[in-house]
XYZ file of C-alpha atoms in Angstrom:
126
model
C -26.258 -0.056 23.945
C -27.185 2.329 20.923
C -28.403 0.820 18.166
C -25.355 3.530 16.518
C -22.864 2.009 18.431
C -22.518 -1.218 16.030
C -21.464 1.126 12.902
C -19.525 3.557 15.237
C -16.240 2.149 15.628
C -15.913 0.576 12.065
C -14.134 2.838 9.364
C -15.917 1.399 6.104
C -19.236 -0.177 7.210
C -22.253 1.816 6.815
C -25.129 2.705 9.349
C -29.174 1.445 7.932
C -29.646 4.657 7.482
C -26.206 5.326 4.849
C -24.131 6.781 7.481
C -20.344 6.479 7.384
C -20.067 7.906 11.402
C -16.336 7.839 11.124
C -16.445 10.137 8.078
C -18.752 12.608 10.015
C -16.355 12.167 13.020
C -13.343 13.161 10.571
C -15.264 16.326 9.231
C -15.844 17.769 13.022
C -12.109 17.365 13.565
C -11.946 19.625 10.239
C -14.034 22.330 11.373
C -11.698 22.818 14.536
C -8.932 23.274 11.799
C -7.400 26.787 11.666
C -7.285 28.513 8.158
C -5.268 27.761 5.796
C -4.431 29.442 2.396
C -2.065 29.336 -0.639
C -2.119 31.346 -3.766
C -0.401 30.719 -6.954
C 1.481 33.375 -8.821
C 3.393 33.525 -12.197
C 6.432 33.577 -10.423
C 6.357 31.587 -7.396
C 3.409 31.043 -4.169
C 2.318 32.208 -1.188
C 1.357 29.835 2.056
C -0.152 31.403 4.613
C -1.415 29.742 8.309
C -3.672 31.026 11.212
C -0.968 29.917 13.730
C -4.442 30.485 16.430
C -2.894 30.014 20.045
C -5.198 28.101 22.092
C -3.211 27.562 25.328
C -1.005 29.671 27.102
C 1.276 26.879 27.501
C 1.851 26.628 23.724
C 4.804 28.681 22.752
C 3.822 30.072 19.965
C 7.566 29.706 17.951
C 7.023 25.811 18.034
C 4.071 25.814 16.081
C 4.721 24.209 12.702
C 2.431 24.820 9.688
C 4.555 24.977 6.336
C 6.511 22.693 5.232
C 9.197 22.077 2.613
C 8.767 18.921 1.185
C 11.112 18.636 -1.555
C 13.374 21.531 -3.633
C 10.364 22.617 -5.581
C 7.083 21.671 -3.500
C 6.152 23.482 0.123
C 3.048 22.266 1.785
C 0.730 24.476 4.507
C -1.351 22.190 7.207
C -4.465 22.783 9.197
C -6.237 20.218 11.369
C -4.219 18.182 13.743
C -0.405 18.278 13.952
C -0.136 14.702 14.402
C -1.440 13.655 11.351
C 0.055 16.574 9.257
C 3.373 15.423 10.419
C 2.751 12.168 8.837
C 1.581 12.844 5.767
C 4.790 15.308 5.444
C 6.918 12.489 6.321
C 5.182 10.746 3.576
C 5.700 13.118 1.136
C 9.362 13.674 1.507
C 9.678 10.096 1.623
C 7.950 9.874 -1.659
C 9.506 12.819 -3.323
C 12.879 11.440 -2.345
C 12.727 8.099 -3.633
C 11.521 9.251 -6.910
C 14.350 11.776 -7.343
C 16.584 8.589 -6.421
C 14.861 6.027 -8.776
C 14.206 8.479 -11.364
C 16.912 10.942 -11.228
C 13.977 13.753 -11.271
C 11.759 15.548 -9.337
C 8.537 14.373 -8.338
C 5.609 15.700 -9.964
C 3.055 17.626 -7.670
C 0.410 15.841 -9.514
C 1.825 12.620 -8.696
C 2.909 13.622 -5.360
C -0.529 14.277 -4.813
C -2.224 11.073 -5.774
C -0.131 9.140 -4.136
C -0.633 11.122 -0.282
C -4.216 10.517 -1.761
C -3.404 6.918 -2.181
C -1.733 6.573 1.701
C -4.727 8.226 3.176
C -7.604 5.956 1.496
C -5.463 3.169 2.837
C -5.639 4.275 6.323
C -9.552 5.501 5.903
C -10.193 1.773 4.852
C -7.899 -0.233 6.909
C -7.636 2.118 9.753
């Protein structure tokens, strides 16, 4: 067995040498990811998504990159659609319960920290 293969399959537990192999694992899957862009204006944004086919099985209508998350707050994904899907389930989950609790909309900022929040959890208790 590979002396690499101890530190391999745990999430938070470095290599001798400082390596976090799950972390280098994570930014491969990135570079796969298509582009993705959004620009801020005075009077509203722009989201824009390399929809890149790479099968001709995929139809190329079902391929979801922007999302609305909340009245005021859109989101554009790259990377895999698995994961996108539930960190937009996250945030409209989030976004709704403050407008519910608070009577208000959710502050990007805050929206923000906490799908930061959710995704440390999951990068240190997998």
């Amino acid at each position: 067995m590979k002396p690499q293969m101890a530190y391999d399959r745990a999430i938070t537990v470095f290599s001798p040498d400082g390596r976090l192999f799950q972390v280098e694992y994570a930014r491969e899957a990135v570079k796969r990811g298509t582009t993705t862009v959004g620009i801020k204006f005075v009077d509203g944004v722009a989201l824009i998504v390399d929809k890149r086919i790479t099968s001709r099985l995929i139809e190329p209508v079902s391929i979801e990159k922007i999302f609305r998350i909340d009245d005021h707050i859109g989101c554009a994904t790259s990377g895999l659609v698995a994961d996108a899907r539930v960190l937009v389930d996250r945030a409209r989950i989030d976004a709704q319960i403050n407008r519910i609790t608070y009577d208000e909309k959710i502050q990007v900022k805050t929206l923000v920290k906490r799908i930061c929040d959710f995704k440390q959890t999951y990068t240190q208790y997998g």
